[in-house]
Coordinates of C-alpha atoms and ligand atoms in Angstrom, one line a residue:
Chain W
M153 CA -18.4 -14.8 9.0
E154 CA -19.5 -11.9 9.5
S155 CA -19.2 -10.3 12.5
P156 CA -15.9 -11.8 13.4
S157 CA -15.6 -9.4 16.7
K158 CA -18.8 -10.3 18.3
T159 CA -19.0 -14.5 17.2
Y160 CA -15.3 -15.4 18.3
Q161 CA -15.6 -18.0 20.9
P162 CA -11.7 -17.9 22.5
T163 CA -10.0 -21.5 21.1
S164 CA -7.8 -24.2 23.0
T165 CA -4.8 -23.0 21.1
P166 CA -2.9 -19.6 23.6
F167 CA -1.5 -17.6 20.7
D168 CA 1.4 -16.7 21.7
V169 CA 2.5 -13.3 20.1
D170 CA 6.4 -14.4 20.8
A171 CA 6.6 -17.0 19.6
I172 CA 5.5 -15.9 16.5
R173 CA 7.2 -13.1 16.3
R174 CA 10.8 -15.2 16.4
D175 CA 9.5 -17.2 13.4
F176 CA 10.0 -13.5 11.7
P177 CA 13.4 -13.2 11.4
I178 CA 13.0 -9.2 10.2
L179 CA 11.6 -8.3 13.1
E180 CA 14.9 -8.4 14.8
R181 CA 16.2 -5.3 12.9
K182 CA 16.7 -2.5 13.3
V183 CA 16.0 0.7 11.1
L184 CA 18.2 4.2 11.8
G185 CA 18.4 2.1 14.8
K186 CA 15.9 1.5 16.2
P187 CA 13.7 -1.8 16.7
L188 CA 11.8 -2.4 13.2
V189 CA 7.3 -1.7 14.6
Y190 CA 5.8 -3.1 11.2
L191 CA 2.6 -1.2 11.0
D192 CA 2.4 -1.8 7.2
N193 CA 0.7 -5.0 6.9
A194 CA -2.0 -4.1 4.4
A195 CA 0.8 -3.3 2.3
T196 CA 2.5 -6.4 2.3
T197 CA 3.1 -8.6 5.0
Q198 CA 6.6 -10.1 6.9
K199 CA 8.1 -13.9 5.9
P200 CA 8.4 -16.2 8.5
S201 CA 11.4 -18.8 8.1
A202 CA 9.1 -21.6 6.8
V203 CA 7.6 -19.2 4.0
I204 CA 11.4 -18.4 3.1
Q205 CA 13.1 -21.9 3.1
S206 CA 10.1 -23.6 1.4
I207 CA 11.7 -21.2 -1.5
T208 CA 15.3 -21.5 -0.7
D209 CA 14.1 -25.5 -1.1
Y210 CA 12.7 -25.2 -3.8
Y211 CA 15.4 -23.5 -5.6
T212 CA 18.3 -25.8 -3.5
Q213 CA 15.9 -29.2 -4.3
I214 CA 13.5 -29.8 -7.0
N215 CA 14.1 -26.4 -9.0
S216 CA 12.6 -27.7 -12.9
N217 CA 9.7 -26.6 -15.0
V218 CA 6.5 -28.1 -14.4
H219 CA 3.9 -29.9 -16.4
R220 CA 7.1 -30.6 -19.1
G221 CA 9.8 -33.4 -19.0
V222 CA 9.2 -36.4 -17.9
H223 CA 12.1 -36.7 -16.0
H224 CA 12.2 -36.8 -12.5
L225 CA 13.1 -33.5 -11.2
S226 CA 10.4 -32.2 -13.5
E227 CA 7.7 -34.4 -11.8
E228 CA 9.1 -33.3 -8.1
A229 CA 8.2 -29.4 -9.1
T230 CA 4.9 -30.4 -10.6
N231 CA 3.8 -32.4 -7.5
A232 CA 5.3 -29.4 -5.2
Y233 CA 3.1 -27.1 -7.9
E234 CA 0.0 -28.9 -8.0
G235 CA 0.4 -29.9 -4.0
A236 CA 0.6 -26.1 -3.3
R237 CA -2.8 -25.6 -5.6
E238 CA -4.5 -27.9 -3.5
K239 CA -3.1 -25.8 0.3
V240 CA -5.0 -22.8 -1.8
R241 CA -8.6 -24.9 -2.8
Q242 CA -8.3 -26.6 0.9
F243 CA -7.7 -23.1 1.9
L244 CA -10.4 -21.1 0.4
N245 CA -13.0 -24.2 0.9
A246 CA -13.6 -24.6 -2.7
G247 CA -15.2 -27.9 -4.1
S248 CA -12.5 -28.9 -6.7
V249 CA -8.5 -27.5 -8.0
E250 CA -10.0 -27.4 -11.5
E251 CA -11.3 -23.8 -10.2
I252 CA -8.6 -22.8 -8.6
I253 CA -5.9 -20.0 -10.8
F254 CA -2.4 -18.8 -9.7
T255 CA -2.5 -15.4 -10.6
K256 CA 0.3 -12.3 -10.0
G257 CA -1.8 -10.9 -7.1
T258 CA -5.2 -9.9 -5.8
T259 CA -4.9 -7.3 -9.5
G260 CA -4.2 -10.2 -12.0
G261 CA -6.8 -12.2 -10.8
I262 CA -9.2 -9.3 -10.9
N263 CA -7.7 -8.1 -14.7
L264 CA -7.9 -11.9 -15.3
V265 CA -12.0 -12.7 -15.1
A266 CA -12.9 -8.7 -16.0
S267 CA -10.7 -9.7 -18.9
A268 CA -11.7 -13.9 -19.7
W269 CA -15.3 -13.6 -18.5
G270 CA -15.8 -9.6 -19.2
R271 CA -15.3 -9.6 -22.9
K272 CA -17.2 -12.6 -23.3
H273 CA -20.1 -11.7 -21.3
L274 CA -20.3 -8.3 -20.8
K275 CA -22.3 -5.9 -23.6
A276 CA -23.5 -2.3 -24.6
G277 CA -25.6 -0.6 -21.9
D278 CA -25.0 -3.9 -19.0
E279 CA -23.6 -2.7 -15.9
V280 CA -20.3 -3.6 -13.6
L281 CA -21.9 -2.9 -9.6
V282 CA -18.9 -2.2 -7.1
S283 CA -18.6 -0.7 -4.0
G284 CA -17.4 2.8 -2.8
M285 CA -14.7 1.7 -1.2
E286 CA -12.5 -0.3 -3.9
H287 CA -8.7 -0.1 -4.1
H288 CA -7.9 0.2 -7.9
S289 CA -7.1 -2.8 -8.3
N290 CA -11.4 -3.7 -8.4
I291 CA -12.1 -0.2 -10.1
V292 CA -9.8 0.5 -13.2
P293 CA -10.2 -3.4 -14.9
W294 CA -13.5 -2.7 -14.6
Q295 CA -13.3 1.4 -16.0
M296 CA -11.7 -1.1 -19.2
I297 CA -13.7 -3.8 -19.9
C298 CA -16.4 -1.4 -19.7
S299 CA -15.5 1.7 -22.0
E300 CA -14.3 -0.9 -24.6
K301 CA -17.9 -2.7 -24.2
G302 CA -20.2 0.4 -23.7
A303 CA -21.2 -0.9 -20.4
H304 CA -21.8 1.5 -17.9
L305 CA -19.7 1.4 -14.3
K306 CA -22.6 1.6 -10.6
V307 CA -21.6 2.4 -7.4
I308 CA -22.8 1.4 -3.9
P309 CA -22.1 4.5 -1.7
I310 CA -20.7 4.1 1.7
N311 CA -22.1 5.9 5.1
Q312 CA -20.0 8.3 7.0
Q313 CA -18.5 5.3 9.3
G314 CA -17.5 3.7 6.4
E315 CA -19.6 0.9 5.8
L316 CA -21.8 0.4 2.5
D317 CA -25.6 1.5 2.3
M318 CA -27.6 -1.5 2.0
D319 CA -30.8 0.2 0.2
Q320 CA -28.6 1.7 -2.4
Y321 CA -27.3 -1.3 -3.0
T322 CA -30.9 -3.3 -3.0
S323 CA -32.1 -0.5 -5.7
L324 CA -28.5 -1.0 -8.0
L325 CA -29.4 -4.3 -8.3
N326 CA -31.8 -4.5 -11.4
E327 CA -31.7 -6.9 -15.3
R328 CA -29.4 -4.8 -16.5
T329 CA -26.7 -5.7 -13.4
R330 CA -24.9 -8.4 -15.1
L331 CA -21.6 -8.5 -12.0
V332 CA -21.0 -7.6 -8.6
A333 CA -17.3 -6.6 -7.7
L334 CA -16.7 -6.4 -4.3
V335 CA -14.4 -6.2 -1.7
H336 CA -14.6 -8.2 1.2
I337 CA -12.4 -6.1 3.4
S338 CA -11.4 -2.6 2.8
N339 CA -8.3 -1.9 2.7
A340 CA -9.2 2.3 3.5
L341 CA -11.0 1.4 6.0
G342 CA -10.9 -1.6 7.1
S343 CA -14.5 -2.3 7.2
I344 CA -15.5 -6.0 7.1
N345 CA -18.5 -6.0 4.0
P346 CA -21.1 -8.4 4.8
V347 CA -20.5 -10.4 1.6
R348 CA -22.2 -13.3 2.2
R349 CA -25.3 -11.5 2.3
M350 CA -24.8 -9.7 -0.4
I351 CA -23.6 -12.1 -2.8
E352 CA -27.0 -14.1 -1.7
M353 CA -29.1 -10.4 -3.4
A354 CA -26.6 -11.0 -6.4
H355 CA -27.9 -14.4 -7.0
R356 CA -31.5 -13.6 -5.9
K357 CA -31.4 -11.7 -9.3
D358 CA -28.8 -14.5 -10.6
I359 CA -26.1 -11.6 -11.0
P360 CA -22.8 -13.0 -10.4
V361 CA -20.4 -11.7 -7.5
L362 CA -16.4 -10.8 -7.5
I363 CA -15.1 -10.8 -4.3
D364 CA -12.1 -8.7 -4.1
G365 CA -10.5 -10.7 -1.1
A366 CA -6.9 -8.7 -0.7
Q367 CA -7.0 -7.7 2.8
A368 CA -10.0 -10.2 4.3
A369 CA -7.0 -13.3 3.7
P370 CA -4.3 -12.8 5.9
H371 CA -7.5 -11.9 8.6
L372 CA -10.9 -14.3 8.2
A373 CA -11.0 -17.8 7.4
I374 CA -12.4 -18.5 3.7
D375 CA -15.1 -20.3 3.3
V376 CA -16.0 -19.4 -1.0
R377 CA -18.2 -22.3 -1.0
D378 CA -20.1 -21.0 2.2
L379 CA -19.6 -17.4 0.7
D380 CA -21.0 -19.4 -2.6
C381 CA -19.4 -16.1 -4.6
D382 CA -18.8 -17.2 -7.5
F383 CA -15.0 -15.9 -8.3
Y384 CA -12.4 -14.4 -5.3
A385 CA -9.6 -12.7 -5.7
F386 CA -6.3 -12.5 -3.6
S387 CA -2.7 -12.1 -2.8
G388 CA -0.3 -14.3 -1.4
H389 CA 1.9 -11.6 -0.2
K390 CA -0.6 -10.1 2.3
M391 CA -1.2 -13.3 4.3
Y392 CA 2.7 -13.7 4.4
G393 CA 3.3 -15.3 1.2
P394 CA 5.3 -14.4 -1.3
T395 CA 5.4 -11.0 -3.3
G396 CA 4.5 -12.4 -7.4
I397 CA 1.8 -14.5 -6.7
G398 CA -2.1 -15.0 -5.7
G399 CA -5.3 -17.3 -5.8
L400 CA -7.8 -16.4 -7.6
F401 CA -10.9 -19.4 -7.5
V402 CA -13.7 -19.3 -9.8
K403 CA -17.0 -21.4 -9.5
K404 CA -16.9 -24.1 -12.2
A405 CA -20.1 -23.7 -13.7
W406 CA -18.0 -20.5 -14.8
L407 CA -14.8 -21.5 -16.3
E408 CA -15.7 -23.3 -18.9
K409 CA -18.0 -19.9 -19.6
M410 CA -14.8 -18.6 -20.2
D411 CA -12.6 -17.0 -22.5
P412 CA -8.7 -18.6 -22.2
Y413 CA -7.0 -15.1 -21.2
Q414 CA -3.9 -14.8 -22.2
G415 CA -1.7 -16.9 -25.1
G416 CA 1.6 -19.0 -25.1
G417 CA 2.8 -21.9 -24.0
E418 CA 1.3 -24.2 -20.5
M419 CA -2.1 -23.3 -22.1
I420 CA -2.2 -25.3 -24.5
K421 CA -2.9 -28.8 -25.4
S422 CA -1.6 -28.8 -29.5
V423 CA -0.5 -26.2 -31.3
T424 CA -1.0 -25.4 -35.1
F425 CA -0.7 -22.5 -37.2
E426 CA -4.6 -23.4 -38.5
K427 CA -5.5 -24.1 -35.0
T428 CA -5.2 -24.6 -30.8
V429 CA -6.6 -27.0 -29.0
Y430 CA -6.5 -25.2 -25.0
H431 CA -5.3 -27.3 -22.0
D432 CA -7.5 -28.2 -18.9
L433 CA -8.8 -26.5 -16.7
P434 CA -7.2 -24.5 -14.5
H435 CA -4.3 -24.5 -17.1
R436 CA -5.4 -22.4 -19.9
F437 CA -5.7 -19.9 -17.5
E438 CA -2.0 -20.5 -16.4
A439 CA -0.5 -19.0 -19.4
G440 CA 3.9 -19.9 -19.2
T441 CA 5.9 -20.5 -16.7
P442 CA 4.2 -19.8 -13.0
N443 CA 5.7 -18.5 -10.5
I444 CA 6.7 -21.7 -9.0
A445 CA 9.0 -21.3 -5.8
G446 CA 5.8 -18.5 -5.2
A447 CA 3.5 -20.9 -5.4
I448 CA 5.7 -22.8 -3.1
G449 CA 5.8 -20.8 -0.6
L450 CA 2.7 -19.4 -1.1
G451 CA 1.2 -23.5 0.5
A452 CA 3.9 -22.9 3.1
A453 CA 1.9 -19.9 4.3
I454 CA -1.4 -21.4 3.9
D455 CA 0.0 -24.5 6.3
Y456 CA 1.8 -21.8 8.5
L457 CA -1.4 -19.8 8.8
R458 CA -3.7 -23.2 9.3
A459 CA -0.9 -24.1 12.1
I460 CA -1.8 -20.9 14.1
G461 CA -5.5 -21.5 12.9
Y462 CA -7.5 -19.0 11.9
D463 CA -9.8 -18.7 15.7
S464 CA -6.4 -17.7 17.7
I465 CA -6.0 -15.5 14.9
L466 CA -9.0 -13.8 15.1
A467 CA -9.4 -14.0 18.5
Y468 CA -5.9 -12.0 19.3
E469 CA -6.1 -9.3 16.0
S470 CA -9.0 -8.1 17.6
D471 CA -8.4 -7.4 20.6
L472 CA -5.2 -5.6 19.2
Q473 CA -7.5 -3.8 16.2
A474 CA -10.1 -3.0 19.0
Y475 CA -7.4 -1.7 21.6
A476 CA -5.3 0.3 18.7
S477 CA -8.6 1.6 17.9
E478 CA -8.8 2.6 21.8
K479 CA -5.5 4.2 21.7
I480 CA -5.2 6.3 18.5
G481 CA -9.1 6.9 18.9
S482 CA -8.0 8.9 22.0
I483 CA -5.4 11.1 21.5
P484 CA -6.6 14.9 21.3
G485 CA -6.6 16.4 17.3
V486 CA -7.0 12.5 16.1
R487 CA -10.1 11.4 14.2
L488 CA -10.5 7.9 13.4
I489 CA -11.5 7.6 8.9
G490 CA -13.7 4.0 9.3
T491 CA -15.9 3.4 12.2
A492 CA -17.6 0.8 11.4
H493 CA -19.4 -2.1 13.4
D494 CA -17.4 -4.6 11.4
K495 CA -13.4 -4.3 11.3
A496 CA -10.4 -5.8 10.8
G497 CA -6.9 -5.1 10.1
V498 CA -6.5 -0.9 9.9
V499 CA -6.9 1.5 11.7
S500 CA -7.3 4.9 9.1
F501 CA -6.8 8.7 10.7
V502 CA -5.8 11.7 10.6
V503 CA -4.7 14.9 12.6
E504 CA -5.3 17.8 12.6
Q505 CA -3.4 20.9 12.0
V506 CA -0.4 18.0 11.2
H507 CA 0.6 17.3 7.8
P508 CA 0.8 13.4 6.8
L509 CA 3.8 13.3 6.0
D510 CA 5.4 15.3 8.8
L511 CA 3.7 12.4 10.9
G512 CA 4.5 9.5 9.1
T513 CA 8.5 11.1 9.1
M514 CA 8.9 11.5 12.7
L515 CA 7.1 7.5 13.0
N516 CA 9.6 6.2 10.8
A517 CA 12.4 8.1 12.7
A518 CA 11.0 6.2 15.8
G519 CA 11.1 3.2 13.3
I520 CA 7.6 2.8 12.7
A521 CA 6.1 1.9 9.9
I522 CA 3.0 3.3 8.2
R523 CA 1.3 4.6 5.4
T524 CA 0.1 7.6 4.9
G525 CA -1.4 9.0 1.5
H526 CA -4.7 7.8 0.0
H527 CA -4.0 3.9 0.0
C528 CA -5.2 3.2 -3.8
A529 CA -8.7 4.5 -3.3
Q530 CA -9.0 7.4 -3.9
P531 CA -12.4 7.4 -4.0
V532 CA -12.8 7.1 -0.4
M533 CA -10.2 9.4 0.1
D534 CA -12.8 11.8 -2.1
F535 CA -16.1 10.7 -0.1
Y536 CA -14.0 12.2 3.6
R537 CA -12.7 15.2 1.6
I538 CA -9.2 14.6 2.3
P539 CA -6.1 13.8 0.9
G540 CA -5.1 11.3 2.3
T541 CA -5.3 9.2 5.8
A542 CA -2.3 7.9 8.2
R543 CA -2.7 4.1 8.4
A544 CA -1.2 1.6 11.2
S545 CA -2.3 -2.0 10.0
L546 CA -1.8 -5.2 12.2
G547 CA -0.3 -8.4 11.8
I548 CA -0.1 -11.7 14.1
Y549 CA 3.1 -10.3 15.2
N550 CA 2.2 -7.1 16.3
T551 CA 1.6 -6.7 20.1
R552 CA -0.4 -3.6 22.2
A553 CA 3.0 -2.4 23.5
E554 CA 4.2 -0.9 19.9
I555 CA 0.8 0.4 19.4
D556 CA 1.7 2.3 22.2
H557 CA 4.8 3.2 20.7
L558 CA 2.6 4.5 18.0
A559 CA 0.1 6.3 20.7
E560 CA 2.9 8.1 22.0
T561 CA 5.1 8.7 19.3
T562 CA 1.9 10.3 17.3
R563 CA 0.8 12.3 20.8
E564 CA 4.5 14.0 20.7
T565 CA 4.3 14.7 17.4
I566 CA 1.3 16.5 17.9
K567 CA 2.5 18.2 20.5
L568 CA 5.6 19.4 18.5
L569 CA 3.9 20.5 16.1
S570 CA 1.1 22.8 17.6
Chain R
M102 CA 36.0 21.4 8.2
N103 CA 39.3 21.5 6.8
S104 CA 42.6 23.3 7.4
T105 CA 42.2 25.7 4.3
K106 CA 40.3 28.5 5.7
V107 CA 36.9 28.8 4.5
A108 CA 35.3 32.5 3.3
E109 CA 33.3 33.6 6.0
N110 CA 29.7 34.1 5.4
S111 CA 30.5 31.2 1.7
I112 CA 28.1 28.7 1.1
Q113 CA 30.7 26.2 2.5
A114 CA 30.4 28.1 5.9
A115 CA 27.0 28.0 6.0
Q116 CA 27.2 24.6 4.8
D117 CA 29.8 23.5 7.0
S118 CA 28.1 25.3 10.2
I119 CA 24.4 23.3 9.8
I120 CA 26.9 20.0 9.3
E121 CA 28.4 21.1 12.7
D122 CA 24.7 21.6 14.2
F123 CA 23.8 18.0 13.5
E124 CA 26.8 16.7 15.1
L125 CA 25.5 17.4 18.0
L126 CA 22.3 15.3 17.2
E127 CA 21.9 12.2 18.3
D128 CA 19.5 10.0 16.1
W129 CA 17.0 10.6 13.4
T130 CA 14.3 12.5 16.0
E131 CA 15.7 14.7 17.3
K132 CA 17.2 15.6 13.9
Y133 CA 14.0 16.2 12.8
K134 CA 12.8 18.0 15.7
Y135 CA 15.5 20.3 14.6
I136 CA 14.1 20.6 11.3
I137 CA 10.7 20.9 12.4
E138 CA 11.4 24.1 14.8
L139 CA 13.2 25.6 11.7
G140 CA 10.3 25.8 9.9
Q141 CA 8.8 27.0 13.1
V142 CA 10.7 30.1 13.3
S143 CA 10.4 30.4 9.9
P144 CA 8.3 32.8 8.2
G145 CA 7.0 31.5 5.0
L146 CA 5.1 33.8 2.5
P147 CA 2.2 35.5 3.5
E148 CA -0.8 33.6 1.7
A149 CA -0.9 36.3 -1.4
L150 CA 2.5 34.6 -2.1
K151 CA 1.8 31.4 -2.6
T152 CA 0.6 31.2 -6.8
P153 CA 0.4 28.2 -8.4
D154 CA 3.8 29.1 -10.3
I155 CA 5.4 29.5 -8.0
K156 CA 4.9 26.7 -6.9
I157 CA 7.6 22.9 -7.6
K158 CA 6.3 20.9 -9.1
G159 CA 7.2 16.8 -7.4
C160 CA 7.1 17.1 -4.1
Q161 CA 4.7 15.2 -1.7
S162 CA 3.5 18.1 -0.4
N163 CA 2.8 21.8 -1.4
V164 CA 6.3 23.7 -1.7
W165 CA 6.4 27.7 -2.6
L166 CA 9.4 29.1 -3.4
H167 CA 10.0 33.0 -3.9
T168 CA 12.5 35.2 -5.1
E169 CA 13.8 39.1 -5.2
L170 CA 16.8 40.2 -6.5
K171 CA 18.3 42.8 -3.8
D172 CA 21.1 45.0 -5.1
G173 CA 22.7 42.2 -7.0
K174 CA 22.0 39.9 -4.7
I175 CA 19.1 36.7 -4.8
V176 CA 16.8 36.4 -1.7
F177 CA 14.6 33.6 -1.6
S178 CA 12.1 32.8 0.3
G179 CA 9.7 29.8 0.9
D180 CA 6.8 28.1 2.4
S181 CA 5.1 24.7 2.6
D182 CA 1.9 22.6 3.9
A183 CA 4.2 20.0 6.0
M184 CA 6.0 20.9 8.2
I185 CA 9.7 19.3 7.9
T186 CA 9.5 20.0 4.0
K187 CA 9.4 24.1 5.4
G188 CA 11.8 23.5 8.2
L189 CA 14.0 21.8 5.3
I190 CA 13.7 24.2 2.6
N191 CA 14.9 27.0 5.2
L192 CA 17.8 24.9 5.4
L193 CA 18.5 25.6 1.8
I194 CA 17.6 29.3 2.1
N195 CA 19.6 29.1 5.1
V196 CA 22.4 28.2 2.4
L197 CA 21.7 30.1 -0.5
S198 CA 19.8 32.8 -0.4
D199 CA 21.2 36.6 -0.7
R200 CA 24.2 35.5 -2.8
E201 CA 24.7 36.7 -6.2
P202 CA 23.9 33.9 -9.0
R203 CA 27.1 33.3 -9.7
E204 CA 27.7 31.8 -6.7
I205 CA 24.9 29.8 -6.3
L206 CA 25.1 28.4 -9.9
E207 CA 28.2 27.5 -8.3
G208 CA 27.7 26.1 -5.6
D209 CA 28.7 22.6 -4.3
L210 CA 26.1 21.5 -2.0
Y211 CA 27.5 19.4 0.1
F212 CA 26.1 18.7 3.3
I213 CA 22.8 16.8 2.4
D214 CA 24.7 14.2 2.0
R215 CA 26.8 15.3 4.9
I216 CA 23.6 15.2 7.8
G217 CA 23.1 11.6 6.2
M218 CA 19.6 13.3 5.2
K219 CA 20.8 11.7 1.2
Q220 CA 20.3 8.3 2.3
H221 CA 17.3 8.9 5.6
L222 CA 14.7 10.6 2.0
S223 CA 12.7 8.0 0.6
P224 CA 13.4 8.5 -3.3
T225 CA 9.9 10.3 -3.7
R226 CA 11.1 13.0 -0.8
A227 CA 14.7 13.4 -2.0
N228 CA 13.0 13.8 -5.9
G229 CA 11.8 16.0 -4.2
L230 CA 14.6 18.1 -2.0
A231 CA 16.1 17.9 -5.3
S232 CA 13.9 19.4 -6.8
M233 CA 13.9 22.8 -4.8
I234 CA 17.1 22.5 -5.6
K235 CA 17.4 22.7 -9.3
Q236 CA 14.1 25.7 -8.7
M237 CA 17.0 27.7 -7.1
K238 CA 19.6 27.3 -9.6
I239 CA 17.4 27.6 -12.2
Y240 CA 16.1 30.7 -10.5
A241 CA 19.6 32.2 -10.6
L242 CA 19.9 30.9 -13.7
A243 CA 17.8 33.2 -14.9
Y244 CA 18.8 36.2 -13.1
K245 CA 22.4 35.4 -14.4
T246 CA 21.2 36.1 -17.6
K247 CA 19.1 39.0 -16.7
L248 CA 21.5 40.5 -14.9
E249 CA 24.2 40.0 -18.1
N250 CA 22.2 41.2 -20.5
A251 CA 20.9 44.3 -19.2
N252 CA 24.9 45.0 -18.5
Ligands
LIG687 C1 -8.6 -4.1 -1.3 C2 -7.0 -4.4 -1.6 N1 -7.5 -4.7 -3.3 C3 -6.4 -4.9 -3.6 C4 -5.1 -5.1 -3.9 C5 -4.2 -5.4 -5.5 O1 -2.8 -6.4 -5.0 P1 -2.2 -6.5 -5.0 O2 -0.9 -5.8 -5.2 O3 -1.1 -7.6 -4.0 O4 -2.1 -7.3 -6.6 C6 -4.8 -4.8 -2.9 C7 -3.3 -4.5 -2.2 O5 -3.4 -3.3 -1.5 C8 -5.9 -4.2 -1.8 O6 -6.2 -4.1 0.1

């Protein structure tokens, strides 16, 4: 789990990238007259036909509200929606479907925990520990609840490679620490954090741990029971599923110790003006009509990834990641940002003398989609004293030829501008 | 561009010449290479002039726009830390600089649309370009008022 690039053993399933590419209709399109080279997967991934079809099927065949009607369609819709929850349970290897809450995405999941858990368990003087490589989504909700409660946010520093300082982590865990909220894979640097070990260390002091799995879900097999995390949040749209849907795992022991999050329909058993009885778990955390089509689409994405197999995905992507780092890193004038020992999915870099906007524009003109900027992780940029990076982020359909194209265009742009 | 005669040195003539140049460029890579060249040949601004008060808001890169009044005409010069942006400023300067305030104010800028820039630029970048044009027109208005009051 911690070092996939090294522990990987070849699997029996051969990884056929050409076949995979054919599953993604958008890859056939051209942008600005050039074939699309999509290397912005950390922002969002493209969707395979199976996911698109599952959403169309839902709307053409069974659209209906869930958990409400006795009529047949509502029953089918409920089954499909709850079936998707079971798929998420298997995907995370959670023990029970009660532990799976559908959210809007990672941000939605973290805010739910900050609010439903934080409001009940945080008090003045407490500390919430995050890392120096968090996405704003795993910073701002904690800042908000901390300022409401008079608690403090503490930060585990990172080193030049973009790895967490484990000595500092050890000493930051203290009797005031109420929660550790940690990114599994950094979207800005690609670093894979040793979350399993870090969870174990926190648990030795009875401190629960939330993992932001937004970037891990598309690249690694996740096992919340093996990790033993207390909360795990991820987004559907970053793992080939639809936007507007995500999953949050909450360990059963915490479920009963959290206040409901938002009020409304779906989350109640009975309402009078005097008293409301909340619904069973996990529905009490899903107020209002949920994103039914999104959940079904997420289920289809999980099916799709399982059919390929995470072993194959990991093997293919590790190879591509190493290839891309080597190709981009060896261009004169390029400096890689984030050179952690364990990395996945991301090659972030800066180019001396070239403004990221110029690079992004020239790559775009060549049909290559990457992202330039701070990637919603400004503290990381501040640490490296740079305004932003150019970031190529990989998915299962990317190829070495695409990396070559990226490297070549980057080289040409540097030449042009110096 | 059409049968009615375009006055030499007019805003229209300057724009038509840019449109002609761009028609020769095959794809966006070529177009941007051309814009980069425009940026590279542009003198830019000396560091001392790049003060916060002449910085244009709303751009993804730093943009400075300097103005001077010479014989009743506004002379623009500009700079940016991004070369493509600097090239775009240079294009605008080619069209709008060294003209009377009234001409700048009345100028209809159609070349951005005609060279495909308008559709091509991302909204944030298009806003940046729009901010530059707006700033140039604001300067023109300010100088026009100043000149009228002086008369
Ligand atoms: C590490 C990380 N956390 C959280 C998020 C937020 O995800 P979402 O916008 O899907 O809620 C992202 C998305 O960029 C991310 O990369």
